[in-house]
Coordinates of C-alpha atoms in Angstrom, one line a residue:
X209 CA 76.7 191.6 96.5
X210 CA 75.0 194.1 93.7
X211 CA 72.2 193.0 91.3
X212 CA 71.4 194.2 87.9
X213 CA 69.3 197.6 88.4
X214 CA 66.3 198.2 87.3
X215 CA 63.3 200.8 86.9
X216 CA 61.6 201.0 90.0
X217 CA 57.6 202.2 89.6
X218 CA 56.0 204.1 92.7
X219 CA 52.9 201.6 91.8
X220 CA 54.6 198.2 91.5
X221 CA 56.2 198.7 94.7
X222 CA 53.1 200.4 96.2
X223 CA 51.6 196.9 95.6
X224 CA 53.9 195.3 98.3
X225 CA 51.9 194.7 101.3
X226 CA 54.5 196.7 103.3
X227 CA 54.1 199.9 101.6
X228 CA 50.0 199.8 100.1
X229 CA 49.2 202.5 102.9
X230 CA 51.5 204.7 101.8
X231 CA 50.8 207.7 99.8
X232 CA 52.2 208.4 96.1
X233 CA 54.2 211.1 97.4
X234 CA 55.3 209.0 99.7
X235 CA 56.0 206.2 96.8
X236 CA 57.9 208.3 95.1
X237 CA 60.1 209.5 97.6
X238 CA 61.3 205.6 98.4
X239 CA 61.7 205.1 94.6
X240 CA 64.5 208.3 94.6
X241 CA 66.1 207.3 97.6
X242 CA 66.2 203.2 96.8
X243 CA 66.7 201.3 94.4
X244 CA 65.0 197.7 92.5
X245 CA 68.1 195.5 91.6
X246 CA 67.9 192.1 90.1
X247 CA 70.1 189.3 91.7
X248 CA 71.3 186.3 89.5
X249 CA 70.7 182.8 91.6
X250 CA 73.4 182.9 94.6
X251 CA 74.2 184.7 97.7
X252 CA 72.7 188.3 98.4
X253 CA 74.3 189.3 102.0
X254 CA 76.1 187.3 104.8
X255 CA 75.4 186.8 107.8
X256 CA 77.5 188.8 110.2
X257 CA 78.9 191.2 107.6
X258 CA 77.7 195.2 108.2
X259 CA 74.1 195.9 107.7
X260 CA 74.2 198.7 104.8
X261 CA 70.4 197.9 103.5
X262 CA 67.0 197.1 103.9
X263 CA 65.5 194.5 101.1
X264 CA 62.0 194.1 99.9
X265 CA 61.3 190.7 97.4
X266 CA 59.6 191.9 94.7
X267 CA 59.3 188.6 92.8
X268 CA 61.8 185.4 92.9
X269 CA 62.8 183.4 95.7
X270 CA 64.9 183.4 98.8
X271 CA 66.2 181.4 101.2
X272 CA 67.3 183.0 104.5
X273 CA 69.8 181.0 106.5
X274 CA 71.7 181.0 110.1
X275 CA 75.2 180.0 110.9
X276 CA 75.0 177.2 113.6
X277 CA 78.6 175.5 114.4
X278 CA 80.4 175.4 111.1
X279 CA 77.5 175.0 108.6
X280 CA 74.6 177.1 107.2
X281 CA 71.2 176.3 108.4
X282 CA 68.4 176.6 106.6
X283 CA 65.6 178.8 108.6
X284 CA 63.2 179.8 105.6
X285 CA 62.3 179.5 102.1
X286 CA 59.7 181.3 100.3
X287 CA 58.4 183.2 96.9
X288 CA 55.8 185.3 99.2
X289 CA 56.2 188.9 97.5
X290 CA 56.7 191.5 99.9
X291 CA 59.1 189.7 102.1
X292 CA 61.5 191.8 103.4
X293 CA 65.0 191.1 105.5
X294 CA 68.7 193.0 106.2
X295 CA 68.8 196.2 107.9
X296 CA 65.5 195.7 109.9
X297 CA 67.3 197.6 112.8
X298 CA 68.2 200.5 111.5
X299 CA 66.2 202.7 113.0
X300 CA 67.7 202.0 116.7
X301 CA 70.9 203.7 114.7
X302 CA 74.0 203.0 116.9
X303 CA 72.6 201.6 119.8
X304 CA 72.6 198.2 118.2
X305 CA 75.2 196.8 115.7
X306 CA 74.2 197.2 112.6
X307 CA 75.1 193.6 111.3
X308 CA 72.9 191.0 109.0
X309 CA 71.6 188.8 111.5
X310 CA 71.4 185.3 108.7
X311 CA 72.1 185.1 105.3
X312 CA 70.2 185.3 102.2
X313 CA 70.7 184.1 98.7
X314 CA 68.3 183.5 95.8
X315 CA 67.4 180.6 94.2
X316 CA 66.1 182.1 90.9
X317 CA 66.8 185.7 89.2
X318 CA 64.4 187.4 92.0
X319 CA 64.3 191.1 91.9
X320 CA 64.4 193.6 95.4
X321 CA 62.9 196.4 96.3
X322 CA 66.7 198.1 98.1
X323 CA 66.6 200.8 100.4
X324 CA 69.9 201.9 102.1
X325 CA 70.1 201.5 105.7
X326 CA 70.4 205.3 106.6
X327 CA 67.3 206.2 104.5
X328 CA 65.2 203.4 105.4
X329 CA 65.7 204.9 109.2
X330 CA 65.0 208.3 108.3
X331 CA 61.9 207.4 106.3
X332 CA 60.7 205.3 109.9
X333 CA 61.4 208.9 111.7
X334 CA 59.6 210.9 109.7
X335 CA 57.1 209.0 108.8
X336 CA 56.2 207.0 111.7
X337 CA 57.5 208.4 114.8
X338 CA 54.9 206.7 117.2
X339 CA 55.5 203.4 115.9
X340 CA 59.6 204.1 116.0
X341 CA 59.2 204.9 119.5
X342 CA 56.7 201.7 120.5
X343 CA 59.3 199.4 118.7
X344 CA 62.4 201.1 120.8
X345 CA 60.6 200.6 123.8
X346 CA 59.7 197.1 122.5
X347 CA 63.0 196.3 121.7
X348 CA 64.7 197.2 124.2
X349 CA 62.0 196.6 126.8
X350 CA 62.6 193.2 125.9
X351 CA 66.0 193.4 126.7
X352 CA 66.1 194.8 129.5
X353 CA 63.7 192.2 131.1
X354 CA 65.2 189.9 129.9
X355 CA 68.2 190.5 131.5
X356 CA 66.8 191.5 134.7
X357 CA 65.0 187.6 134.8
X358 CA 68.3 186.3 133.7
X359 CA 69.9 187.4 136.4
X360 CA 66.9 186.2 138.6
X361 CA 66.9 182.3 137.4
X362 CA 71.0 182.3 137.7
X363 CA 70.5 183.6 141.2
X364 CA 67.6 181.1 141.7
X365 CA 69.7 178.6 140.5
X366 CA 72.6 179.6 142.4
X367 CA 70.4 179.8 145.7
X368 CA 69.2 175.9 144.5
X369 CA 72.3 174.7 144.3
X370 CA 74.0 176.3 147.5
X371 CA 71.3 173.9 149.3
X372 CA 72.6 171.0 147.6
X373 CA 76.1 171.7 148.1
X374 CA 75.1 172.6 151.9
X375 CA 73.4 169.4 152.1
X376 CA 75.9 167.4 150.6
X377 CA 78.1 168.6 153.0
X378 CA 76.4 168.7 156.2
X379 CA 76.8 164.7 155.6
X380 CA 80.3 164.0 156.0
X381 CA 80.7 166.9 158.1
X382 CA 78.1 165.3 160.6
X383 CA 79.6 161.8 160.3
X384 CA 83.5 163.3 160.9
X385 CA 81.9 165.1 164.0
X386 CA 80.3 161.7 165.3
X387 CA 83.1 159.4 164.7
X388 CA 85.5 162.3 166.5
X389 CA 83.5 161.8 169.6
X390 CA 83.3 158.3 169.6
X391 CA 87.3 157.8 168.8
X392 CA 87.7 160.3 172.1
X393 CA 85.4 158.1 174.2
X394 CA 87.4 154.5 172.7
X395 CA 90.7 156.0 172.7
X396 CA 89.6 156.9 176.9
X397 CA 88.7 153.7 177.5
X398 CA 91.6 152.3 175.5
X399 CA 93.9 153.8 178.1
X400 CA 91.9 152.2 181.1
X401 CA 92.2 149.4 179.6
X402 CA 95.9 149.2 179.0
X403 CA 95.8 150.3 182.4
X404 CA 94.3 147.1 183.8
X405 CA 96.6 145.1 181.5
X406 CA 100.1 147.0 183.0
X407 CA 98.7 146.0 186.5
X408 CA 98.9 142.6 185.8
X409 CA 102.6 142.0 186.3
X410 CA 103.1 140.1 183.0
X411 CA 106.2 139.2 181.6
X412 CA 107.9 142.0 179.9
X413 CA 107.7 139.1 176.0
X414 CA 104.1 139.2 177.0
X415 CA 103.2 142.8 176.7
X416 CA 105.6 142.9 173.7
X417 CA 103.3 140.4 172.4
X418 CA 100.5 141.8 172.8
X419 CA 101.8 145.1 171.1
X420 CA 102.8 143.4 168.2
X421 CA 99.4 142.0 167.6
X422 CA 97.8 145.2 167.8
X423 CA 100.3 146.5 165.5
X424 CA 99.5 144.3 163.4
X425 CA 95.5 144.3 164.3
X426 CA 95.9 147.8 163.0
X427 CA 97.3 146.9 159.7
X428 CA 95.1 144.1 158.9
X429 CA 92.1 146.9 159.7
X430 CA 93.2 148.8 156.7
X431 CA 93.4 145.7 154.1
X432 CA 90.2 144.6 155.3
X433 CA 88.2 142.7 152.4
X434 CA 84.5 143.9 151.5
X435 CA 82.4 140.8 152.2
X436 CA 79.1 140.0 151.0
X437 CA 76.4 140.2 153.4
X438 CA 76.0 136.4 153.7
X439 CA 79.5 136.0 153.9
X440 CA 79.7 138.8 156.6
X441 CA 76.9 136.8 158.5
X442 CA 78.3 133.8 158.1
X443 CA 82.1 134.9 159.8
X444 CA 79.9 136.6 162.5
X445 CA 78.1 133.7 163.5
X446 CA 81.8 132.0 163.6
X447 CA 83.6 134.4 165.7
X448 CA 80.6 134.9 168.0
X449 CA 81.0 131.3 168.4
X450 CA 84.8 131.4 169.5
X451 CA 84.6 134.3 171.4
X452 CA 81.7 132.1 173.6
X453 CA 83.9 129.5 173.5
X454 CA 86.6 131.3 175.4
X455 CA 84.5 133.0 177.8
X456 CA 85.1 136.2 175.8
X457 CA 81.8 138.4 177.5
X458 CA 79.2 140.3 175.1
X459 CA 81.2 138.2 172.1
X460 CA 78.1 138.7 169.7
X461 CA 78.6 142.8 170.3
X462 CA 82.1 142.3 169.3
X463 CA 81.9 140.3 166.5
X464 CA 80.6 142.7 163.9
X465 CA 83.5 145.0 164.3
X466 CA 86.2 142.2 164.4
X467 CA 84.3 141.0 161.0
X468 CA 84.2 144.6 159.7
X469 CA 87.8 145.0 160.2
X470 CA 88.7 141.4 158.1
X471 CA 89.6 139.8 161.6
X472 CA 88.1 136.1 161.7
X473 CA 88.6 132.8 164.0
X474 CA 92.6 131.8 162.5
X475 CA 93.4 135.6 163.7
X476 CA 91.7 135.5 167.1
X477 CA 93.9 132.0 167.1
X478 CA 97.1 133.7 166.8
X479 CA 95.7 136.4 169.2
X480 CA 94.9 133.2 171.8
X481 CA 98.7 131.6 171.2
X482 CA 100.3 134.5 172.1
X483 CA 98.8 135.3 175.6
X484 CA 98.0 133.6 178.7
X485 CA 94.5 132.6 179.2
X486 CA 93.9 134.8 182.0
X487 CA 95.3 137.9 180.1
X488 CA 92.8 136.7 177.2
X489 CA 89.8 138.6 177.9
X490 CA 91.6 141.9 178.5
X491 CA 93.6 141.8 175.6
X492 CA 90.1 140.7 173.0
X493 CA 88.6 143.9 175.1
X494 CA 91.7 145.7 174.2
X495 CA 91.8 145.2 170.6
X496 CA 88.4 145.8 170.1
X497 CA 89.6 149.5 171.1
X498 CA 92.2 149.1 168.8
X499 CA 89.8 148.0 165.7
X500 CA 87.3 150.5 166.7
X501 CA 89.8 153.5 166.9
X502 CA 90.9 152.1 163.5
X503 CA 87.6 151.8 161.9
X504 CA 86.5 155.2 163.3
X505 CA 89.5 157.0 161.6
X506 CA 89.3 155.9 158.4
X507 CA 85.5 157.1 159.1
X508 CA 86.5 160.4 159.2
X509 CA 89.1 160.1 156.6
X510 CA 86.7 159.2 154.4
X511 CA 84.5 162.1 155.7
X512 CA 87.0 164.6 155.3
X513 CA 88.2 163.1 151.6
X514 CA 84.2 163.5 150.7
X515 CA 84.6 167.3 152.0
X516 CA 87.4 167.8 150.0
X517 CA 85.9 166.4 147.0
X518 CA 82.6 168.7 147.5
X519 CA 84.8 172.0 147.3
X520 CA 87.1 170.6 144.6
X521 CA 83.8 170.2 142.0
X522 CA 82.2 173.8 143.5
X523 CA 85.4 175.2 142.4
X524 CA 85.5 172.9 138.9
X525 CA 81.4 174.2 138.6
X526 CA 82.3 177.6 139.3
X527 CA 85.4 177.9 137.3
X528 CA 87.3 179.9 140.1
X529 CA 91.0 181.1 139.4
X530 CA 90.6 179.9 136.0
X531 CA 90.5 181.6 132.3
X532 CA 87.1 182.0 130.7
X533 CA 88.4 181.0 127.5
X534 CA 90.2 177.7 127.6
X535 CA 91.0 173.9 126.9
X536 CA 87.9 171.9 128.8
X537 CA 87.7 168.5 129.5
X538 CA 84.0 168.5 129.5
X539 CA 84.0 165.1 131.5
X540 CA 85.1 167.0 134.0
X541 CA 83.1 169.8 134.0
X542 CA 79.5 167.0 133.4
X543 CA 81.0 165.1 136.7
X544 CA 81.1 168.9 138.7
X545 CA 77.6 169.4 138.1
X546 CA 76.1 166.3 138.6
X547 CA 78.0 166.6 141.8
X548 CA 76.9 169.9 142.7
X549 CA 72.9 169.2 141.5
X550 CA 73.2 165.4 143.9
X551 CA 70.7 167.0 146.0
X552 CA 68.1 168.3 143.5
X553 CA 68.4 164.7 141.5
X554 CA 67.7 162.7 144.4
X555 CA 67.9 159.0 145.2
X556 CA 64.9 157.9 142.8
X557 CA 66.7 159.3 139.7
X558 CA 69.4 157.2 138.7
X559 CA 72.3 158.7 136.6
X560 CA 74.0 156.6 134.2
X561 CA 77.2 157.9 132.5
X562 CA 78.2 156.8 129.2
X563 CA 81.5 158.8 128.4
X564 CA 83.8 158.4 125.7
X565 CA 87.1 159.2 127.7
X566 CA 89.1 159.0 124.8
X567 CA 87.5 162.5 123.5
X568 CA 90.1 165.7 123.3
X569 CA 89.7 168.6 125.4
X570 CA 87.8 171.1 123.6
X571 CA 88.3 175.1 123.2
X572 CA 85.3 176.4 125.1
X573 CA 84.0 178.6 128.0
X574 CA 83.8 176.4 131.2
X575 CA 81.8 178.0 132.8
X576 CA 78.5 178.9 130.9
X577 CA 78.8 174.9 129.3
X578 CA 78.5 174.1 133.2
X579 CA 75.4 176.9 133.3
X580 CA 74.1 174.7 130.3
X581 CA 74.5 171.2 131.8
X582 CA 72.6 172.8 135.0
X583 CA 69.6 173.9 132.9
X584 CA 69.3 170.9 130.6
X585 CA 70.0 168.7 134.0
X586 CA 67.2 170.6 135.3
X587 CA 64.9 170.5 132.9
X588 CA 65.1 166.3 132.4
X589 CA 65.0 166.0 136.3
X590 CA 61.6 168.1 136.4
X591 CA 60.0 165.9 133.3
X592 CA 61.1 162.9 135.1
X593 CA 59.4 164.4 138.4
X594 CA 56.4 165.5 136.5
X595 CA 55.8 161.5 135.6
X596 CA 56.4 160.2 139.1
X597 CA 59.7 161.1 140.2
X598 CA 61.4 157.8 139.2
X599 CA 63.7 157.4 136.1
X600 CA 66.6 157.3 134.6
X601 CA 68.9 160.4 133.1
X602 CA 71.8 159.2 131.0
X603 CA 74.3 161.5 130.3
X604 CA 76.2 160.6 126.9
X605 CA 79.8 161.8 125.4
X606 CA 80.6 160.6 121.9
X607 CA 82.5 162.1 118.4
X608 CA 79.9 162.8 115.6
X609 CA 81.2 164.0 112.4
X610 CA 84.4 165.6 113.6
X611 CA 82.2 167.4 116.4
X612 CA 81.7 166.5 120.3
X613 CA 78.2 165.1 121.0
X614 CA 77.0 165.9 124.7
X615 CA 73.4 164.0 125.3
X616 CA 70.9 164.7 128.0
X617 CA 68.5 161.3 127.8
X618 CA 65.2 161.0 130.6
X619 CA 62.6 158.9 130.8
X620 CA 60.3 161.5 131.2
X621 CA 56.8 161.8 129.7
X622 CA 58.8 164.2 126.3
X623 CA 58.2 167.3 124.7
X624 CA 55.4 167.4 122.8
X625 CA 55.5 167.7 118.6
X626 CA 53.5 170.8 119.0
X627 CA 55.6 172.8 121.0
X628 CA 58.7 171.3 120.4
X629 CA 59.8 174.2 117.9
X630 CA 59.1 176.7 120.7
X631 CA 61.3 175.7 123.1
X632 CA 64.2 177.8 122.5
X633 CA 62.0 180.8 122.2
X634 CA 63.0 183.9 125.2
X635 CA 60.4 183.5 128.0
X636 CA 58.4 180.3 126.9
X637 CA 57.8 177.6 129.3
X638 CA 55.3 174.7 130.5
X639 CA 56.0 175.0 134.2
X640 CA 53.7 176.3 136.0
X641 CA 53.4 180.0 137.1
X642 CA 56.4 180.9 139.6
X643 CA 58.6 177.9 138.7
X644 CA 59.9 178.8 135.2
X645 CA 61.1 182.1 133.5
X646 CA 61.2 180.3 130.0
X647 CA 64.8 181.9 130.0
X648 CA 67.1 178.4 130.7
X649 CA 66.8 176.4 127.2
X650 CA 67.2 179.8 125.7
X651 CA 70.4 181.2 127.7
X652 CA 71.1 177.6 126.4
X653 CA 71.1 177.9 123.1
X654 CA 72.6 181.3 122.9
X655 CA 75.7 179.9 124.5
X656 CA 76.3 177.0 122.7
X657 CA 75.3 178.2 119.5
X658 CA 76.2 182.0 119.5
X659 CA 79.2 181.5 121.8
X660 CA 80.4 178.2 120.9
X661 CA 79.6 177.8 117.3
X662 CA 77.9 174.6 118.1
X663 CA 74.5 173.2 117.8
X664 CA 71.5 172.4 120.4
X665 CA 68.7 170.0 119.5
X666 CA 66.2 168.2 120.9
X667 CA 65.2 164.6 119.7
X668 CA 61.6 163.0 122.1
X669 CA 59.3 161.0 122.3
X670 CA 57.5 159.4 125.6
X671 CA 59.8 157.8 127.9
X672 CA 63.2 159.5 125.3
X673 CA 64.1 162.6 125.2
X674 CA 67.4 163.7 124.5
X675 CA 68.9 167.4 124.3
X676 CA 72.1 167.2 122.1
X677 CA 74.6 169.3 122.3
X678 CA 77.4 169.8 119.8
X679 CA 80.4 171.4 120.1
X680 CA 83.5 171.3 117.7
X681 CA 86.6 170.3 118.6
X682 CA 88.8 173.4 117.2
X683 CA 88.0 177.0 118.0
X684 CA 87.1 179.4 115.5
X685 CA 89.0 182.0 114.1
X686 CA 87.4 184.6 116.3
X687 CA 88.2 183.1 119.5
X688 CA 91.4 183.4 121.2
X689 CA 92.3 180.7 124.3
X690 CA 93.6 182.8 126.9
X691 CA 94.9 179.2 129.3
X692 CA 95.6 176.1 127.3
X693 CA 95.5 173.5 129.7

């Protein structure tokens, strides 16, 4: 947008702290190659749109505003003179693109100080070569560190969380190894056993008796009901009881597994009916085999399902085989990372889940909102260490105002008022030395708000805080989905 223009004096701009060291010539030199332009209340430049100059407020006031998610966020407003914004960059040339970085409009007829882009760069090179080359190396110094930590923490984390998922699953894999060597030792002794019993010259009905019932042992294993633990006691103490009463030896080793597999004194009844009485304590010995073999295979089935179910959320976390651009159920993605950060929540944390499961699936990068859940995740699991090491994080999904509310909640001691505005900042942390680049809640916010068009706040106070994150449900006009799902 163009302003009115107007005279421009050497000595009124010469008045603007920017420029009172410089020389008349000097003066004079910006007055041929700029411009002062007077702008009517409303918009100046946009944010995104090329950067073609470099604006210096002589008098007015502007507002200066960033694009978060679908609305304009106001960032500051002031009538200081000598406040300057646009092409601020152009001095790095083409290294950079030359793009307004907010937007700023004018409340009041304000008047500006322009200077084209181009000029405003060959002014810095000419006139203060040093300081052009400090502010390169500044700049992209900056950069360049702070891509070399960012690839540090996501290795750090990834290091983190390849301990977790090794310790998550050296526990099923340990339990499916035991249980396989104690099925081979049962299912050994289950044949010495069946041995004994064919020795015994029983009726041919007998032994198809006694199949039958362990048939049927077998399927009663697998609808077995959960009992409470006094209930459990309680049927224990009974069929300990009958198997003393029948001369049944070692009856209270048995019990526990008869009552674990949902077999109680009516079965054992049916089991007693259907055999002699000398057969009796060979074929209780011999179903105990049966339960046990039973029992330990739905062990390892359970083991091998809990393997299974590791992998599947390493590959949900990780995104593998999947488009980086897509349609995200971000349930799915919260459950993956939960999942893969078990280890570094522990057992005095407890994670409540409140979803909203009748939220859409939501254009987005999968991936790098899993990178954000892991940092947030993080960061409420080290306040709610920091104050003890018990608590509670709650992870929240709801709709608010047409937009998808993520929420992080702890019980942690919060984030205190005074550096509550910093926390997005590149490189600022309260861990101590060694434990935090200050690069997470800031790789954060880039990729929700930059990348996503959403929004990242932060809402505390002792014992609540919550990081909100909001996402909209519809992709912008910039984004293409490469996989809809």
């Amino acid at each position: 947008m163009s302003g009115q223009l107007v005279p421009c004096s050497p000595e009124e701009i010469g008045s603007l702290f920017l420029f009172e060291k410089l020389s008349p010539e000097q003066l004079g030199q910006l007055c041929a190659a700029g411009r002062v332009e007077l702008f009517e209340p409303g918009p100046v430049y946009t944010e995104g749109e090329t950067a073609t100059c470099f604006y210096v407020m002589i008098e007015g006031t502007v507002v200066l505003s960033r694009r978060v998610g679908g609305d304009d966020v106001e960032v500051s407003r002031t009538s200081q003179r000598g406040v300057y914004a646009g092409s601020m960059q152009a001095y790095l040339g083409d290294r950079v693109p030359q793009v307004y970085n907010n937007s700023m409009r004018v409340t009041e007829p304000t008047r500006f100080f322009v200077l084209p882009g181009e000029k405003f760069s060959d002014f810095m090179q000419e006139w203060f070569p040093m300081a052009v080359h400090l502010l390169e190396g500044l700049f992209f110094g900056s950069k360049s560190t702070q891509r070399a930590i960012g690839q540090r923490e996501r290795l750090l984390a990834l290091g983190s969380l390849s301990a977790g998922l090794t310790h998550e699953l050296n526990n099923p894999a340990a339990a499916a190894v035991r249980a396989t060597a104690t099925l081979r030792e049962r299912v050994g002794k289950m044949r010495h056993k069946l041995a004994v019993i064919a020795q015994g010259n029983y009726a041919p009905e007998i032994m198809a008796n006694l199949i039958d019932i362990q048939d049927r042992t077998a399927e009663r294993v697998a609808k077995a009901p959960t009992l409470s633990p006094l209930e459990a006691s309680d049927r224990e103490d009974a069929v300990t009881d009958w198997l003393d009463d029948h001369d049944i030896q070692n009856g209270w080793r048995l019990a526990p597994t008869f009552v674990q597999a949902g077999l109680d004194v009516d079965w054992l009844d049916q089991v007693a009916a259907a055999v002699d009485e000398e057969l009796l304590p060979n074929a209780i010995g011999w179903l105990n085999y049966t339960v046990e073999t039973e029992l330990l295979m739905d062990e390892i089935n359970d083991s091998t399902n809990r393997i299974s179910h590791l992998v599947d959320a390493a590959k949900q976390y990780s995104q593998l085989d999947r488009a980086p651009f897509q349609n995200a159920d971000v349930h799915e993605l919260l459950d993956s990372t939960l999942l893969m950060l078990s280890g570094k929540i522990g057992q005095q944390i407890k994670v409540v889940k409140e979803y909203d499961r009748t939220l859409p699936k939501i254009p987005a990068y999968p991936a790098e909102l899993n990178q954000v859940w892991t940092n947030l995740i993080d960061n409420a699991v080290a306040a709610i260490n920091s104050a003890g090491g018990e608590g509670t994080l709650t992870v929240r999904t709801a709709l608010d105002h047409e937009r998808l509310l993520v929420e992080f909640r702890d019980s942690g001691p919060g984030v205190p008022k005074e550096i509550r505005g910093r926390i997005f900042d590149p490189f600022f942390t309260t861990k101590p030395v060694g434990e935090g680049t200050g690069l997470g809640l800031d790789i954060s916010w880039r990729i929700v708000v930059n990348k996503h068009h959403g929004t990242l706040q932060v809402e505390s106070e002792p014992g609540d805080t919550r990081f909100q994150v909001l996402l909209p449900l519809t992709a912008a006009e910039s984004d293409t989905i490469e996989e809809l799902e």
